[in-house]
Amino acid sequence: MKKNRDIKKAEVKIDMTPMVDVIMLLLTFFMLTSTFKAAESEAVEVSLPQTLYTDTNKVPEQDVMTISVSDKGDVFLDVDNYNIRKSVFGDIFGIGLYHPDTLTKSDIENTGKVGNKDVKRTIVKMNKSQFEDKIRQMKNELRNQKQNPKAEFKVILKGDRDANYGAIEDLITSFNETNTKVFSLVTMIKQEKKE
Amino acid sequence: MSGGDFESTGSGQERGGKKYKKPKAGSVRIDMTPMVDVIMLLLTFFMLTTTLSAPQLMSINLPKGDVNKDRVKLAANNILFIRISDKDNIFVSRGREDGSETPLEKVNINQVSQRIEREYATNADLTLLLRFDRASKYKIMVDVFDEINRAQIKDRRYAIQPMEQKDKDALTAAGG
């Protein structure tokens, strides 16, 4: 009896309820705000430019055609739908590579990397007309899949801030050719005011 | 025997139970430690994976129709040229009625939206013609669109045009 009492007295019980409450709140917050990076968007990593102005809409989740431009002017064509990737590139991990700017050299062909990162995808090289054909093909695939002749991709352009405008100009020409009249530039919100 | 026991304990529990429970075992203590552990793990996971500044979109609408066939005629005095040199400098000039234009004026990127607002105040029918040098940076293009989108003007009309040699010459003459 004596021993038992002694042990009980020595036991310090901390009430964890408030802590658990707070942690639960934090957990809920992070769970709700977190957006998982799609595997596709990580295929090519670019440092996005920053802007003050943005549309209210966020990066869409479905039917996205991502066109990434690396700082060396390599253009990567990717879609989120692997069925379309398979039929267009012949590989579910396929990604199209197009180097429009003749002034600069393709980085990926020399080093196999974009920036310092490997591209863990099956690269399919394209020239201008092939690039445009692939875009048309993707659009047809999407329309067939959705059984909707008006189905459109949300085209997002992820350009590296150090990319040359030349590549973008060629892309815009190709967009005009393929009747892709609406596209969005992906940017990050500028945090600090310009000096 | 057993029945008697039950009766006695049953009645005793009601009275005596209350007495005993209040000081000692009144609250059922659940050991929260494992739960807290798991929640902490989850919290850490979400805190590390979350990217608070999600990428934003800025949409650009190209004019509908065929580029080569569907052309729009603009009055020469309703044009505001914005040219970006290969050194990422921004030059603004207004078209004149006779087809010529005002001298190129170098504008700081921070002042482009104010400049556009000022020009629109004098002529609300302006169309912005954007000509970027191929060697200019994508960042400056995004910055220019940022400024255009932020300018407080009613109709945003702009066109992206290829830069021609005479534009380049004019830019070099104005100081690149």
mmCIF file of C-alpha atoms in Angstrom:
data_model
loop_
_atom_site.group_PDB
_atom_site.id
_atom_site.type_symbol
_atom_site.label_atom_id
_atom_site.label_comp_id
_atom_site.label_asym_id
_atom_site.label_seq_id
_atom_site.Cartn_x
_atom_site.Cartn_y
_atom_site.Cartn_z
ATOM 1 C CA MET A 1 0.000 0.000 0.000
ATOM 2 C CA LYS A 2 2.619 2.450 0.963
ATOM 3 C CA LYS A 3 4.685 1.704 -2.057
ATOM 4 C CA ASN A 4 1.718 2.070 -4.382
ATOM 5 C CA ARG A 5 0.803 5.434 -2.986
ATOM 6 C CA ASP A 6 4.298 6.692 -3.376
ATOM 7 C CA ILE A 7 4.335 5.785 -7.035
ATOM 8 C CA LYS A 8 1.029 7.454 -7.681
ATOM 9 C CA LYS A 9 2.164 10.668 -6.107
ATOM 10 C CA ALA A 10 5.343 10.744 -8.093
ATOM 11 C CA GLU A 11 3.447 10.394 -11.423
ATOM 12 C CA VAL A 12 3.007 13.858 -12.930
ATOM 13 C CA LYS A 13 0.081 13.908 -15.301
ATOM 14 C CA ILE A 14 0.056 16.625 -17.919
ATOM 15 C CA ASP A 15 -3.275 17.371 -19.463
ATOM 16 C CA MET A 16 -2.645 17.089 -23.167
ATOM 17 C CA THR A 17 -6.123 18.109 -24.280
ATOM 18 C CA PRO A 18 -5.341 21.769 -25.163
ATOM 19 C CA MET A 19 -2.225 20.744 -27.007
ATOM 20 C CA VAL A 20 -4.096 18.116 -28.956
ATOM 21 C CA ASP A 21 -6.758 20.692 -29.779
ATOM 22 C CA VAL A 22 -4.213 23.101 -31.185
ATOM 23 C CA ILE A 23 -2.393 20.412 -33.105
ATOM 24 C CA MET A 24 -5.658 19.176 -34.539
ATOM 25 C CA LEU A 25 -6.454 22.699 -35.744
ATOM 26 C CA LEU A 26 -3.048 23.044 -37.352
ATOM 27 C CA LEU A 27 -3.393 19.639 -38.955
ATOM 28 C CA THR A 28 -6.775 20.520 -40.401
ATOM 29 C CA PHE A 29 -5.390 23.784 -41.719
ATOM 30 C CA PHE A 30 -2.470 22.186 -43.472
ATOM 31 C CA MET A 31 -4.552 19.351 -44.801
ATOM 32 C CA LEU A 32 -7.005 21.759 -46.349
ATOM 33 C CA THR A 33 -4.513 24.242 -47.751
ATOM 34 C CA SER A 34 -1.970 21.804 -49.074
ATOM 35 C CA THR A 35 -2.001 21.129 -52.749
ATOM 36 C CA PHE A 36 -0.008 18.210 -53.873
ATOM 37 C CA LYS A 37 2.377 18.753 -56.675
ATOM 38 C CA ALA A 38 1.243 16.686 -59.591
ATOM 39 C CA ALA A 39 3.854 14.246 -60.788
ATOM 40 C CA GLU A 40 3.620 15.734 -64.263
ATOM 41 C CA SER A 41 4.446 19.234 -63.187
ATOM 42 C CA GLU A 42 7.655 17.982 -61.660
ATOM 43 C CA ALA A 43 8.834 16.505 -64.918
ATOM 44 C CA VAL A 44 10.599 19.724 -65.742
ATOM 45 C CA GLU A 45 11.319 22.233 -63.069
ATOM 46 C CA VAL A 46 11.621 25.871 -63.998
ATOM 47 C CA SER A 47 11.979 28.967 -61.866
ATOM 48 C CA LEU A 48 8.758 30.794 -62.521
ATOM 49 C CA PRO A 49 8.622 34.556 -62.883
ATOM 50 C CA GLN A 50 6.793 36.594 -60.283
ATOM 51 C CA THR A 51 3.885 38.913 -60.869
ATOM 52 C CA LEU A 52 1.641 41.132 -58.808
ATOM 53 C CA TYR A 53 -1.393 40.638 -60.990
ATOM 54 C CA THR A 54 -2.962 37.215 -61.329
ATOM 55 C CA ASP A 55 -6.270 35.848 -62.439
ATOM 56 C CA THR A 56 -8.436 34.498 -59.707
ATOM 57 C CA ASN A 57 -8.238 30.979 -61.035
ATOM 58 C CA LYS A 58 -5.621 28.541 -59.882
ATOM 59 C CA VAL A 59 -3.808 25.968 -61.942
ATOM 60 C CA PRO A 60 -6.481 23.553 -63.191
ATOM 61 C CA GLU A 61 -6.367 19.906 -62.242
ATOM 62 C CA GLN A 62 -7.817 18.187 -65.267
ATOM 63 C CA ASP A 63 -7.224 18.277 -68.998
ATOM 64 C CA VAL A 64 -4.092 20.331 -68.644
ATOM 65 C CA MET A 65 -1.593 20.723 -71.421
ATOM 66 C CA THR A 66 1.619 21.912 -69.856
ATOM 67 C CA ILE A 67 4.216 23.573 -71.986
ATOM 68 C CA SER A 68 7.405 24.218 -70.081
ATOM 69 C CA VAL A 69 10.206 26.349 -71.366
ATOM 70 C CA SER A 70 13.589 25.892 -69.737
ATOM 71 C CA ASP A 71 16.097 28.678 -69.333
ATOM 72 C CA LYS A 72 18.032 27.290 -72.299
ATOM 73 C CA GLY A 73 14.978 27.447 -74.546
ATOM 74 C CA ASP A 74 13.986 23.796 -74.530
ATOM 75 C CA VAL A 75 10.237 23.407 -74.846
ATOM 76 C CA PHE A 76 8.552 20.441 -73.220
ATOM 77 C CA LEU A 77 5.067 19.386 -74.206
ATOM 78 C CA ASP A 78 3.154 17.369 -71.664
ATOM 79 C CA VAL A 79 -0.422 16.440 -70.789
ATOM 80 C CA ASP A 80 -1.836 15.148 -67.542
ATOM 81 C CA ASN A 81 -3.762 12.330 -69.180
ATOM 82 C CA TYR A 82 -1.565 9.268 -69.596
ATOM 83 C CA ASN A 83 -3.841 7.696 -72.183
ATOM 84 C CA ILE A 84 -3.272 10.678 -74.412
ATOM 85 C CA ARG A 85 0.454 10.548 -73.714
ATOM 86 C CA LYS A 86 0.513 6.908 -74.704
ATOM 87 C CA SER A 87 -1.255 7.449 -77.975
ATOM 88 C CA VAL A 88 0.638 10.615 -78.898
ATOM 89 C CA PHE A 89 4.142 9.771 -77.716
ATOM 90 C CA GLY A 90 3.831 5.969 -77.716
ATOM 91 C CA ASP A 91 4.760 5.846 -74.033
ATOM 92 C CA ILE A 92 2.762 6.663 -70.948
ATOM 93 C CA PHE A 93 5.786 8.498 -69.595
ATOM 94 C CA GLY A 94 6.424 10.307 -72.832
ATOM 95 C CA ILE A 95 7.200 14.002 -72.980
ATOM 96 C CA GLY A 96 7.755 16.026 -76.098
ATOM 97 C CA LEU A 97 10.903 18.056 -76.602
ATOM 98 C CA TYR A 98 11.050 20.882 -79.068
ATOM 99 C CA HIS A 99 13.863 23.356 -79.415
ATOM 100 C CA PRO A 100 12.540 26.244 -81.471
ATOM 101 C CA ASP A 101 15.231 28.816 -80.983
ATOM 102 C CA THR A 102 18.092 28.282 -83.355
ATOM 103 C CA LEU A 103 20.213 30.921 -81.635
ATOM 104 C CA THR A 104 20.697 28.910 -78.497
ATOM 105 C CA LYS A 105 21.753 25.324 -78.049
ATOM 106 C CA SER A 106 19.528 22.682 -76.603
ATOM 107 C CA ASP A 107 20.610 21.924 -73.074
ATOM 108 C CA ILE A 108 18.819 18.649 -72.615
ATOM 109 C CA GLU A 109 20.455 17.051 -75.630
ATOM 110 C CA ASN A 110 23.918 17.784 -74.333
ATOM 111 C CA THR A 111 23.495 17.043 -70.671
ATOM 112 C CA GLY A 112 20.234 15.131 -70.398
ATOM 113 C CA LYS A 113 19.258 17.517 -67.655
ATOM 114 C CA VAL A 114 17.175 20.608 -67.153
ATOM 115 C CA GLY A 115 18.874 22.867 -64.707
ATOM 116 C CA ASN A 116 20.469 20.288 -62.459
ATOM 117 C CA LYS A 117 17.670 17.794 -62.565
ATOM 118 C CA ASP A 118 17.253 14.736 -64.691
ATOM 119 C CA VAL A 119 14.115 14.473 -66.722
ATOM 120 C CA LYS A 120 12.699 11.146 -65.683
ATOM 121 C CA ARG A 121 10.550 10.806 -68.737
ATOM 122 C CA THR A 122 10.809 9.332 -72.172
ATOM 123 C CA ILE A 123 11.822 12.229 -74.344
ATOM 124 C CA VAL A 124 10.358 12.428 -77.811
ATOM 125 C CA LYS A 125 12.129 14.932 -80.020
ATOM 126 C CA MET A 126 10.028 17.080 -82.308
ATOM 127 C CA ASN A 127 10.521 19.812 -84.837
ATOM 128 C CA LYS A 128 8.103 22.678 -85.370
ATOM 129 C CA SER A 129 5.612 20.868 -87.591
ATOM 130 C CA GLN A 130 5.751 17.748 -85.422
ATOM 131 C CA PHE A 131 5.176 19.892 -82.347
ATOM 132 C CA GLU A 132 2.095 21.403 -83.913
ATOM 133 C CA ASP A 133 0.910 17.989 -85.096
ATOM 134 C CA LYS A 134 1.245 16.606 -81.579
ATOM 135 C CA ILE A 135 -0.833 19.450 -80.186
ATOM 136 C CA ARG A 136 -3.541 18.803 -82.766
ATOM 137 C CA GLN A 137 -3.351 15.076 -82.085
ATOM 138 C CA MET A 138 -3.731 15.657 -78.347
ATOM 139 C CA LYS A 139 -6.752 17.828 -78.914
ATOM 140 C CA ASN A 140 -8.363 15.178 -81.117
ATOM 141 C CA GLU A 141 -7.636 12.511 -78.531
ATOM 142 C CA LEU A 142 -9.212 14.597 -75.805
ATOM 143 C CA ARG A 143 -12.291 15.208 -77.908
ATOM 144 C CA ASN A 144 -12.600 11.518 -78.737
ATOM 145 C CA GLN A 145 -12.203 10.533 -75.125
ATOM 146 C CA LYS A 146 -14.720 13.032 -73.867
ATOM 147 C CA GLN A 147 -17.058 12.447 -76.798
ATOM 148 C CA ASN A 148 -17.291 16.168 -76.998
ATOM 149 C CA PRO A 149 -16.123 17.944 -80.134
ATOM 150 C CA LYS A 150 -15.736 21.168 -78.191
ATOM 151 C CA ALA A 151 -13.578 19.827 -75.379
ATOM 152 C CA GLU A 152 -10.489 21.951 -74.926
ATOM 153 C CA PHE A 153 -7.284 21.653 -73.000
ATOM 154 C CA LYS A 154 -6.338 24.228 -70.487
ATOM 155 C CA VAL A 155 -3.034 25.264 -71.886
ATOM 156 C CA ILE A 156 -0.559 26.496 -69.336
ATOM 157 C CA LEU A 157 2.808 27.906 -70.190
ATOM 158 C CA LYS A 158 5.498 27.488 -67.583
ATOM 159 C CA GLY A 159 8.369 29.571 -68.713
ATOM 160 C CA ASP A 160 11.645 29.952 -66.921
ATOM 161 C CA ARG A 161 12.238 33.582 -66.090
ATOM 162 C CA ASP A 162 15.589 33.454 -67.854
ATOM 163 C CA ALA A 163 14.253 31.921 -71.045
ATOM 164 C CA ASN A 164 14.607 33.987 -74.171
ATOM 165 C CA TYR A 165 11.507 35.549 -75.605
ATOM 166 C CA GLY A 166 12.370 33.998 -78.964
ATOM 167 C CA ALA A 167 11.180 30.579 -77.856
ATOM 168 C CA ILE A 168 7.946 32.101 -76.557
ATOM 169 C CA GLU A 169 7.395 33.939 -79.826
ATOM 170 C CA ASP A 170 7.739 30.663 -81.742
ATOM 171 C CA LEU A 171 5.324 29.038 -79.331
ATOM 172 C CA ILE A 172 2.776 31.780 -79.904
ATOM 173 C CA THR A 173 3.140 31.240 -83.644
ATOM 174 C CA SER A 174 2.498 27.535 -83.121
ATOM 175 C CA PHE A 175 -0.469 28.328 -80.885
ATOM 176 C CA ASN A 176 -1.935 30.404 -83.677
ATOM 177 C CA GLU A 177 -1.319 27.577 -86.142
ATOM 178 C CA THR A 178 -3.047 25.028 -83.931
ATOM 179 C CA ASN A 179 -5.928 27.321 -83.054
ATOM 180 C CA THR A 180 -4.896 27.476 -79.424
ATOM 181 C CA LYS A 181 -6.105 30.972 -78.795
ATOM 182 C CA VAL A 182 -6.265 30.983 -75.022
ATOM 183 C CA PHE A 183 -3.384 30.056 -72.801
ATOM 184 C CA SER A 184 -2.189 30.998 -69.366
ATOM 185 C CA LEU A 185 1.184 31.969 -68.063
ATOM 186 C CA VAL A 186 2.053 30.339 -64.771
ATOM 187 C CA THR A 187 3.569 32.762 -62.307
ATOM 188 C CA MET A 188 4.227 33.070 -58.629
ATOM 189 C CA ILE A 189 2.801 35.883 -56.587
ATOM 190 C CA LYS A 190 5.318 38.598 -55.998
ATOM 191 C CA GLN A 191 5.830 38.890 -52.301
ATOM 192 C CA GLU A 192 7.762 42.083 -51.809
ATOM 193 C CA LYS A 193 7.070 45.356 -53.528
ATOM 194 C CA LYS A 194 9.357 46.453 -56.259
ATOM 195 C CA GLU A 195 12.056 48.765 -55.068
ATOM 196 C CA MET B 1 -25.358 -17.359 -2.471
ATOM 197 C CA SER B 2 -24.359 -15.775 -5.607
ATOM 198 C CA GLY B 3 -27.744 -14.158 -5.985
ATOM 199 C CA GLY B 4 -27.427 -12.648 -2.574
ATOM 200 C CA ASP B 5 -24.035 -11.359 -3.472
ATOM 201 C CA PHE B 6 -25.290 -9.656 -6.573
ATOM 202 C CA GLU B 7 -28.079 -7.969 -4.702
ATOM 203 C CA SER B 8 -25.855 -6.670 -2.047
ATOM 204 C CA THR B 9 -23.181 -5.444 -4.423
ATOM 205 C CA GLY B 10 -25.766 -3.995 -6.733
ATOM 206 C CA SER B 11 -27.281 -1.836 -4.076
ATOM 207 C CA GLY B 12 -23.880 -1.106 -2.676
ATOM 208 C CA GLN B 13 -22.548 0.018 -6.030
ATOM 209 C CA GLU B 14 -25.191 2.625 -6.395
ATOM 210 C CA ARG B 15 -24.457 4.210 -3.118
ATOM 211 C CA GLY B 16 -20.900 3.304 -2.526
ATOM 212 C CA GLY B 17 -19.938 3.555 -6.181
ATOM 213 C CA LYS B 18 -20.649 7.240 -6.328
ATOM 214 C CA LYS B 19 -18.634 7.832 -3.259
ATOM 215 C CA TYR B 20 -15.675 5.944 -4.631
ATOM 216 C CA LYS B 21 -15.845 7.172 -8.184
ATOM 217 C CA LYS B 22 -15.833 10.851 -7.452
ATOM 218 C CA PRO B 23 -12.437 11.101 -5.896
ATOM 219 C CA LYS B 24 -10.667 8.305 -7.747
ATOM 220 C CA ALA B 25 -11.939 6.800 -10.959
ATOM 221 C CA GLY B 26 -14.521 9.452 -11.828
ATOM 222 C CA SER B 27 -13.042 10.282 -15.238
ATOM 223 C CA VAL B 28 -12.056 7.620 -17.706
ATOM 224 C CA ARG B 29 -8.520 8.424 -18.681
ATOM 225 C CA ILE B 30 -7.602 7.627 -22.234
ATOM 226 C CA ASP B 31 -3.931 7.553 -22.931
ATOM 227 C CA MET B 32 -3.610 10.136 -25.698
ATOM 228 C CA THR B 33 0.081 9.637 -26.332
ATOM 229 C CA PRO B 34 -0.194 7.332 -29.368
ATOM 230 C CA MET B 35 -2.818 9.584 -30.916
ATOM 231 C CA VAL B 36 -0.671 12.643 -30.346
ATOM 232 C CA ASP B 37 2.274 10.844 -31.889
ATOM 233 C CA VAL B 38 0.331 10.010 -35.022
ATOM 234 C CA ILE B 39 -1.147 13.483 -35.290
ATOM 235 C CA MET B 40 2.276 15.028 -34.870
ATOM 236 C CA LEU B 41 3.602 12.876 -37.675
ATOM 237 C CA LEU B 42 0.730 13.852 -39.930
ATOM 238 C CA LEU B 43 1.201 17.496 -39.061
ATOM 239 C CA THR B 44 4.889 17.393 -39.852
ATOM 240 C CA PHE B 45 4.151 15.638 -43.118
ATOM 241 C CA PHE B 46 1.628 18.218 -44.238
ATOM 242 C CA MET B 47 3.749 21.113 -43.083
ATOM 243 C CA LEU B 48 6.678 19.896 -45.121
ATOM 244 C CA THR B 49 4.823 18.913 -48.255
ATOM 245 C CA THR B 50 2.557 21.913 -48.495
ATOM 246 C CA THR B 51 3.492 24.747 -50.769
ATOM 247 C CA LEU B 52 1.767 27.806 -49.478
ATOM 248 C CA SER B 53 2.434 29.969 -52.486
ATOM 249 C CA ALA B 54 0.630 28.030 -55.149
ATOM 250 C CA PRO B 55 1.386 28.992 -58.731
ATOM 251 C CA GLN B 56 -1.028 31.472 -60.220
ATOM 252 C CA LEU B 57 -2.287 31.918 -63.725
ATOM 253 C CA MET B 58 -2.291 34.904 -66.000
ATOM 254 C CA SER B 59 -4.281 34.177 -69.115
ATOM 255 C CA ILE B 60 -3.471 35.584 -72.498
ATOM 256 C CA ASN B 61 -6.010 35.606 -75.272
ATOM 257 C CA LEU B 62 -4.717 35.607 -78.779
ATOM 258 C CA PRO B 63 -6.984 37.239 -81.334
ATOM 259 C CA LYS B 64 -9.440 34.800 -82.849
ATOM 260 C CA GLY B 65 -9.312 33.939 -86.509
ATOM 261 C CA ASP B 66 -6.578 33.260 -88.982
ATOM 262 C CA VAL B 67 -3.429 35.244 -88.461
ATOM 263 C CA ASN B 68 -2.744 35.636 -92.133
ATOM 264 C CA LYS B 69 -6.267 36.350 -93.341
ATOM 265 C CA ASP B 70 -8.168 38.095 -90.578
ATOM 266 C CA ARG B 71 -6.518 41.426 -90.166
ATOM 267 C CA VAL B 72 -7.779 44.470 -88.381
ATOM 268 C CA LYS B 73 -6.968 47.944 -89.578
ATOM 269 C CA LEU B 74 -5.955 50.368 -86.906
ATOM 270 C CA ALA B 75 -5.898 54.106 -87.184
ATOM 271 C CA ALA B 76 -2.268 55.144 -86.933
ATOM 272 C CA ASN B 77 -2.986 57.586 -84.110
ATOM 273 C CA ASN B 78 -4.670 54.885 -82.023
ATOM 274 C CA ILE B 79 -1.517 52.910 -81.567
ATOM 275 C CA LEU B 80 0.751 52.784 -78.599
ATOM 276 C CA PHE B 81 3.939 50.958 -79.386
ATOM 277 C CA ILE B 82 5.710 49.131 -76.617
ATOM 278 C CA ARG B 83 9.030 47.775 -77.733
ATOM 279 C CA ILE B 84 11.369 45.731 -75.646
ATOM 280 C CA SER B 85 15.008 45.706 -76.659
ATOM 281 C CA ASP B 86 17.429 42.817 -76.415
ATOM 282 C CA LYS B 87 18.788 44.467 -73.265
ATOM 283 C CA ASP B 88 15.326 44.212 -71.672
ATOM 284 C CA ASN B 89 14.708 47.946 -71.843
ATOM 285 C CA ILE B 90 11.195 49.158 -72.510
ATOM 286 C CA PHE B 91 10.482 51.897 -75.008
ATOM 287 C CA VAL B 92 7.106 53.487 -75.527
ATOM 288 C CA SER B 93 5.949 55.605 -78.434
ATOM 289 C CA ARG B 94 2.657 56.843 -79.841
ATOM 290 C CA GLY B 95 1.578 56.574 -83.422
ATOM 291 C CA ARG B 96 0.796 59.791 -85.280
ATOM 292 C CA GLU B 97 -1.947 60.269 -87.816
ATOM 293 C CA ASP B 98 0.458 60.439 -90.744
ATOM 294 C CA GLY B 99 1.875 57.000 -89.914
ATOM 295 C CA SER B 100 4.991 58.208 -88.190
ATOM 296 C CA GLU B 101 5.446 57.952 -84.478
ATOM 297 C CA THR B 102 6.675 59.964 -81.571
ATOM 298 C CA PRO B 103 10.285 59.469 -80.518
ATOM 299 C CA LEU B 104 10.908 56.331 -78.508
ATOM 300 C CA GLU B 105 10.884 56.985 -74.830
ATOM 301 C CA LYS B 106 12.548 54.708 -72.352
ATOM 302 C CA VAL B 107 10.226 53.726 -69.517
ATOM 303 C CA ASN B 108 11.096 51.963 -66.322
ATOM 304 C CA ILE B 109 9.206 48.700 -65.899
ATOM 305 C CA ASN B 110 7.575 49.990 -62.698
ATOM 306 C CA GLN B 111 6.069 52.905 -64.559
ATOM 307 C CA VAL B 112 4.576 51.071 -67.510
ATOM 308 C CA SER B 113 1.089 50.710 -66.034
ATOM 309 C CA GLN B 114 0.947 54.400 -65.081
ATOM 310 C CA ARG B 115 2.217 55.320 -68.493
ATOM 311 C CA ILE B 116 -0.480 53.238 -70.175
ATOM 312 C CA GLU B 117 -3.115 54.816 -67.948
ATOM 313 C CA ARG B 118 -1.882 58.281 -68.878
ATOM 314 C CA GLU B 119 -1.931 57.490 -72.589
ATOM 315 C CA TYR B 120 -5.434 56.037 -72.310
ATOM 316 C CA ALA B 121 -6.610 59.190 -70.566
ATOM 317 C CA THR B 122 -5.820 61.140 -73.725
ATOM 318 C CA ASN B 123 -7.143 58.512 -76.134
ATOM 319 C CA ALA B 124 -9.402 55.702 -74.947
ATOM 320 C CA ASP B 125 -9.266 53.859 -78.277
ATOM 321 C CA LEU B 126 -5.631 52.953 -77.991
ATOM 322 C CA THR B 127 -4.349 49.546 -78.925
ATOM 323 C CA LEU B 128 -1.069 48.362 -77.532
ATOM 324 C CA LEU B 129 1.297 46.845 -80.012
ATOM 325 C CA LEU B 130 3.895 44.771 -78.246
ATOM 326 C CA ARG B 131 7.113 44.002 -79.984
ATOM 327 C CA PHE B 132 9.648 41.980 -78.104
ATOM 328 C CA ASP B 133 13.142 41.347 -79.265
ATOM 329 C CA ARG B 134 13.783 37.628 -79.553
ATOM 330 C CA ALA B 135 16.780 37.979 -77.294
ATOM 331 C CA SER B 136 14.843 39.670 -74.520
ATOM 332 C CA LYS B 137 13.985 37.619 -71.501
ATOM 333 C CA TYR B 138 10.700 35.870 -70.819
ATOM 334 C CA LYS B 139 10.664 37.545 -67.423
ATOM 335 C CA ILE B 140 10.377 40.973 -68.988
ATOM 336 C CA MET B 141 7.470 39.804 -71.119
ATOM 337 C CA VAL B 142 5.678 38.555 -68.025
ATOM 338 C CA ASP B 143 6.462 41.837 -66.280
ATOM 339 C CA VAL B 144 5.027 43.826 -69.173
ATOM 340 C CA PHE B 145 1.852 41.751 -69.175
ATOM 341 C CA ASP B 146 1.687 42.167 -65.432
ATOM 342 C CA GLU B 147 1.820 45.936 -65.876
ATOM 343 C CA ILE B 148 -0.755 45.888 -68.680
ATOM 344 C CA ASN B 149 -3.136 43.803 -66.615
ATOM 345 C CA ARG B 150 -2.727 46.054 -63.626
ATOM 346 C CA ALA B 151 -3.315 49.288 -65.524
ATOM 347 C CA GLN B 152 -6.697 50.742 -64.674
ATOM 348 C CA ILE B 153 -8.097 50.935 -68.163
ATOM 349 C CA LYS B 154 -11.408 49.884 -69.606
ATOM 350 C CA ASP B 155 -10.634 47.816 -72.661
ATOM 351 C CA ARG B 156 -7.347 46.077 -72.774
ATOM 352 C CA ARG B 157 -6.480 45.715 -76.412
ATOM 353 C CA TYR B 158 -3.097 44.443 -77.221
ATOM 354 C CA ALA B 159 -1.407 42.554 -79.978
ATOM 355 C CA ILE B 160 1.883 40.745 -79.967
ATOM 356 C CA GLN B 161 3.817 41.373 -83.117
ATOM 357 C CA PRO B 162 7.144 40.164 -84.368
ATOM 358 C CA MET B 163 9.947 42.667 -84.110
ATOM 359 C CA GLU B 164 11.257 43.825 -87.422
ATOM 360 C CA GLN B 165 14.646 45.124 -88.387
ATOM 361 C CA LYS B 166 13.472 48.739 -88.452
ATOM 362 C CA ASP B 167 12.206 48.345 -84.897
ATOM 363 C CA LYS B 168 15.605 47.077 -83.888
ATOM 364 C CA ASP B 169 17.275 49.994 -85.638
ATOM 365 C CA ALA B 170 14.958 52.436 -83.917
ATOM 366 C CA LEU B 171 15.744 50.820 -80.578
ATOM 367 C CA THR B 172 19.476 50.982 -81.155
ATOM 368 C CA ALA B 173 19.131 54.639 -82.135
ATOM 369 C CA ALA B 174 17.222 55.309 -78.925
ATOM 370 C CA GLY B 175 19.945 53.697 -76.862
ATOM 371 C CA GLY B 176 19.005 49.982 -76.799
#
